[in-house]
Amino acid sequence: MSVVVVTGSHGLVGSESVALFAGLGYDVVGIDNDYRARLFGPEASTSWQKARLHRDFPSYRSIPADIRNFAELQSIFAEYSSSIALVIHTAAQPSHDWAARDPFTDFSINANGTLNLLEATRAYCPKATFIFTSTNKVYGDRPNSLPLIEQDLRWEIDPSHPYRNGIDESMSIDGTMHSLFGASKVAADVLVQEYGRYFKMNTGVFRGGCLTGPAHSGTQLHGFLAYLVGCAANGTPYRVFGYSGKQVRDNIHSYDLVNAFYHFFQAPRPGEVYNIGGSRHSNCSVLEAIALCEKLGPRKLQWTYVDENRKGDHIWWISDVSKFQRHYPKWQYRYTLQDTMEQLFDSHFSRVGASAVAV
């Protein structure tokens, strides 16, 4: 059976990838050293996810390698070599704020780690498909220059604008403030494209909006909906940063994203780039997310407003996924925003226990 290598295999998208491809009968090898716990603290550890995957998929193999260490990657890729059919690269340092505190670590993980994986793939399994989980932050704060209209609970784009159904891949990534995290992801994003074009490798770039789902170990610095649900469930105070809480995010369930990976794997288009997110199918402002959280959760959320937005933060982001849908018309969404929020609550309480429901 062909081998699928997944980096960041115990994170949100990585674990979803392990589950989907192991469930399809592939031999899945995960690369994950739980660096998320070192980035964000023990509450962000993905060790619980590792245990679940090994329980549910006995043939799954996980290796605590560091993608910054090329020798460690060489050992893995040499062992499996041409039997590797697919590499799904989800490992990353994902926080704007954290990147500003330690740019060297951020860049070494996001950019150098991606280069190491591309080179390992080129050396040992050049015919494999290589999928990179990029981000809409490669566009920097350019979306904030769009003609936006303030409504009661959200910002919205002028309905006459070409991006009224979402932002497509034609938006420029130049001349904007990306944050250092955004810059390191730009470097990786362009590298993956170039390996597709220059070396004719089957690489694909997926620029995600807010990626979410029940496998997310959310923290204040990363994991919007998962962290919000955790605060609502535990009675933890939540802070809203800037834009009156009306900033809009589209939210795509991790299954829907990984299912898109599967469709690309079936018919890869070398060097292609896709904006991928909840689109008009699944999106909300922070205020709307709080309201839904309070509707589905056990208590009112304790939240405060900080009148200072995070640098490079988007006021309005909705992905236009029509390019991917044209290329892969059999792909479709499975989960709505409410479906996802309900799963987040269920997942949270299953991990922390029913006692957390008490008011």
XYZ file of N, CA and C in Angstrom, residues 72-162:
273
model
N 17.055 14.284 10.096
C 15.944 13.483 10.598
C 14.938 13.192 9.494
N 14.662 14.181 8.663
C 13.732 13.969 7.554
C 14.310 12.995 6.527
N 15.587 13.134 6.245
C 16.231 12.209 5.301
C 16.052 10.763 5.725
N 16.227 10.508 7.021
C 16.100 9.146 7.533
C 14.702 8.589 7.282
N 13.678 9.417 7.499
C 12.294 8.979 7.290
C 12.014 8.755 5.814
N 12.377 9.731 4.990
C 12.072 9.643 3.561
C 12.888 8.541 2.884
N 14.103 8.317 3.338
C 14.908 7.240 2.765
C 14.306 5.879 3.081
N 13.736 5.745 4.277
C 13.135 4.468 4.679
C 11.959 4.097 3.778
N 11.125 5.067 3.436
C 9.918 4.776 2.660
C 10.092 5.058 1.171
N 10.965 5.975 0.841
C 11.393 6.260 -0.525
C 10.217 6.356 -1.506
N 10.304 5.646 -2.619
C 9.330 5.813 -3.701
C 7.947 5.275 -3.357
N 7.803 4.600 -2.209
C 6.462 4.154 -1.800
C 5.637 5.313 -1.267
N 6.270 6.469 -1.024
C 5.545 7.654 -0.582
C 4.783 8.231 -1.769
N 3.461 8.243 -1.664
C 2.621 8.761 -2.739
C 2.161 10.186 -2.476
N 2.135 10.576 -1.204
C 1.567 11.869 -0.837
C 2.255 12.406 0.408
N 2.612 13.694 0.368
C 3.127 14.407 1.538
C 2.157 15.548 1.820
N 1.600 15.566 3.024
C 0.707 16.657 3.450
C 1.438 17.435 4.530
N 1.802 18.657 4.209
C 2.623 19.464 5.115
C 1.737 20.478 5.846
N 1.440 20.178 7.116
C 0.611 21.068 7.919
C 1.373 21.677 9.098
N 2.571 21.172 9.395
C 3.326 21.669 10.550
C 3.704 23.133 10.344
N 3.545 23.955 11.395
C 3.835 25.379 11.261
C 3.905 26.044 12.627
N 4.516 27.224 12.640
C 4.347 28.171 13.743
C 3.226 29.085 13.264
N 2.041 29.086 13.900
C 0.872 29.720 13.304
C 0.455 31.072 13.869
N 1.246 31.685 14.740
C 0.785 32.888 15.431
C 1.524 34.142 14.990
N 0.756 35.216 14.683
C 1.351 36.533 14.398
C 2.160 37.028 15.585
N 1.549 37.017 16.760
C 2.167 37.595 17.948
C 3.431 36.838 18.339
N 3.379 35.525 18.261
C 4.530 34.714 18.638
C 5.689 34.957 17.672
N 5.381 35.071 16.397
C 6.430 35.291 15.397
C 7.210 36.568 15.677
N 6.511 37.618 16.105
C 7.180 38.896 16.386
C 8.128 38.788 17.565
N 7.851 37.851 18.475
C 8.719 37.675 19.640
C 9.970 36.860 19.308
N 9.863 35.976 18.324
C 11.004 35.119 17.990
C 11.017 34.851 16.487
N 11.438 35.851 15.698
C 11.403 35.697 14.234
C 12.267 34.547 13.719
N 13.399 34.279 14.385
C 14.277 33.208 13.898
C 13.583 31.852 13.962
N 12.930 31.564 15.084
C 12.236 30.284 15.212
C 11.069 30.206 14.235
N 10.313 31.293 14.133
C 9.178 31.322 13.214
C 9.625 31.004 11.792
N 10.654 31.685 11.310
C 11.092 31.496 9.927
C 11.703 30.110 9.730
N 12.430 29.631 10.732
C 13.070 28.322 10.581
C 12.032 27.204 10.484
N 10.922 27.347 11.195
C 9.864 26.338 11.101
C 9.098 26.482 9.792
N 8.587 27.680 9.536
C 7.673 27.861 8.408
C 8.365 27.834 7.054
N 9.495 28.490 6.929
C 10.176 28.574 5.637
C 11.220 27.470 5.467
N 12.200 27.413 6.393
C 13.257 26.406 6.260
C 12.711 24.987 6.377
N 11.748 24.788 7.276
C 11.158 23.459 7.408
C 10.471 23.015 6.129
N 9.789 23.936 5.471
C 9.131 23.608 4.204
C 10.156 23.271 3.123
N 11.235 24.045 3.073
C 12.297 23.748 2.100
C 12.884 22.363 2.347
N 13.120 22.019 3.605
C 13.650 20.690 3.924
C 12.729 19.588 3.416
N 11.440 19.764 3.599
C 10.488 18.747 3.161
C 10.409 18.649 1.642
N 10.460 19.787 0.973
C 10.467 19.768 -0.491
C 11.701 19.051 -1.030
N 12.851 19.312 -0.430
C 14.082 18.671 -0.880
C 14.083 17.174 -0.585
N 13.543 16.798 0.574
C 13.444 15.377 0.886
C 12.516 14.671 -0.091
N 11.429 15.328 -0.437
C 10.496 14.761 -1.410
C 11.155 14.648 -2.782
N 11.839 15.689 -3.190
C 12.503 15.677 -4.504
C 13.571 14.595 -4.573
N 14.261 14.353 -3.466
C 15.355 13.384 -3.472
C 14.860 11.936 -3.431
N 13.784 11.670 -2.693
C 13.400 10.283 -2.423
C 12.083 9.847 -3.060
N 11.192 10.782 -3.346
C 9.891 10.392 -3.931
C 9.388 11.525 -4.819
N 10.118 11.870 -5.877
C 9.794 13.055 -6.688
C 8.453 12.976 -7.395
N 7.866 11.780 -7.516
C 6.566 11.658 -8.170
C 5.402 11.819 -7.191
N 5.725 11.942 -5.912
C 4.671 12.084 -4.912
C 3.963 13.430 -5.059
N 2.741 13.492 -4.622
C 2.023 14.765 -4.530
C 2.410 15.439 -3.216
N 2.667 16.740 -3.275
C 3.079 17.507 -2.092
C 2.054 18.615 -1.876
N 1.343 18.552 -0.758
C 0.300 19.541 -0.448
C 0.747 20.394 0.727
N 0.675 21.703 0.550
C 1.104 22.647 1.576
C -0.084 23.421 2.125
N -0.223 23.431 3.441
C -1.263 24.217 4.094
C -0.742 25.627 4.309
N -1.060 26.519 3.386
C -0.653 27.912 3.477
C -1.731 28.687 4.234
N -1.834 29.986 4.015
C -2.735 30.823 4.790
C -3.161 32.045 3.989
N -4.326 32.578 4.301
C -4.735 33.827 3.668
C -3.904 35.014 4.135
N -3.064 34.809 5.158
C -2.207 35.893 5.641
C -1.090 36.222 4.656
N -0.935 35.415 3.598
C 0.038 35.768 2.559
C -0.391 37.034 1.826
N -1.669 37.397 1.922
C -2.152 38.630 1.293
C -1.945 39.849 2.190
N -1.383 39.622 3.383
C -1.160 40.734 4.299
C -2.460 41.418 4.662
N -2.366 42.743 4.879
C -3.585 43.477 5.245
C -4.262 44.126 4.037
N -3.909 43.691 2.833
C -4.539 44.253 1.633
C -6.058 44.133 1.653
N -6.649 43.051 2.171
C -8.118 43.004 2.199
C -8.748 44.180 2.952
N -7.980 44.818 3.843
C -8.543 45.941 4.604
C -8.739 47.194 3.746
N -8.186 47.181 2.541
C -8.363 48.315 1.637
C -9.621 48.174 0.781
N -10.321 47.070 0.921
C -11.554 46.861 0.149
C -12.648 47.809 0.638
N -13.627 48.121 -0.209
C -14.730 49.003 0.207
C -15.681 48.251 1.138
N -15.487 48.459 2.434
C -16.259 47.731 3.437
C -17.330 48.624 4.052
N -18.429 48.021 4.415
C -19.571 48.732 4.977
C -19.840 48.173 6.376
N -19.929 49.051 7.369
C -20.181 48.600 8.740
C -21.675 48.353 8.942
N -22.002 47.150 9.378
C -23.364 46.778 9.713
C -23.490 46.600 11.228
N -24.659 46.204 11.694
C -24.888 46.102 13.130
C -23.943 45.103 13.801
N -23.721 43.962 13.155
C -22.934 42.897 13.782
C -21.693 42.502 12.995
N -21.505 43.096 11.824
C -20.355 42.688 11.005
C -19.999 43.774 10.012
N -18.780 43.649 9.489
C -18.388 44.399 8.303
C -18.758 43.562 7.090
N -19.160 44.241 6.019
C -19.454 43.552 4.768
C -18.866 44.354 3.612
N -18.608 43.650 2.521
C -18.059 44.301 1.341
C -19.197 44.934 0.532
N -18.867 45.995 -0.162
C -19.827 46.625 -1.071
C -20.365 45.553 -2.024
N -21.676 45.362 -2.088
C -22.239 44.275 -2.901
C -21.975 44.403 -4.392
N -21.514 45.556 -4.851
C -21.202 45.717 -6.270
C -19.755 45.341 -6.593
N -18.952 45.033 -5.561
C -17.534 44.759 -5.769
C -17.318 43.360 -6.361
N -16.284 43.185 -7.207
C -16.016 41.855 -7.779
C -15.773 40.765 -6.726
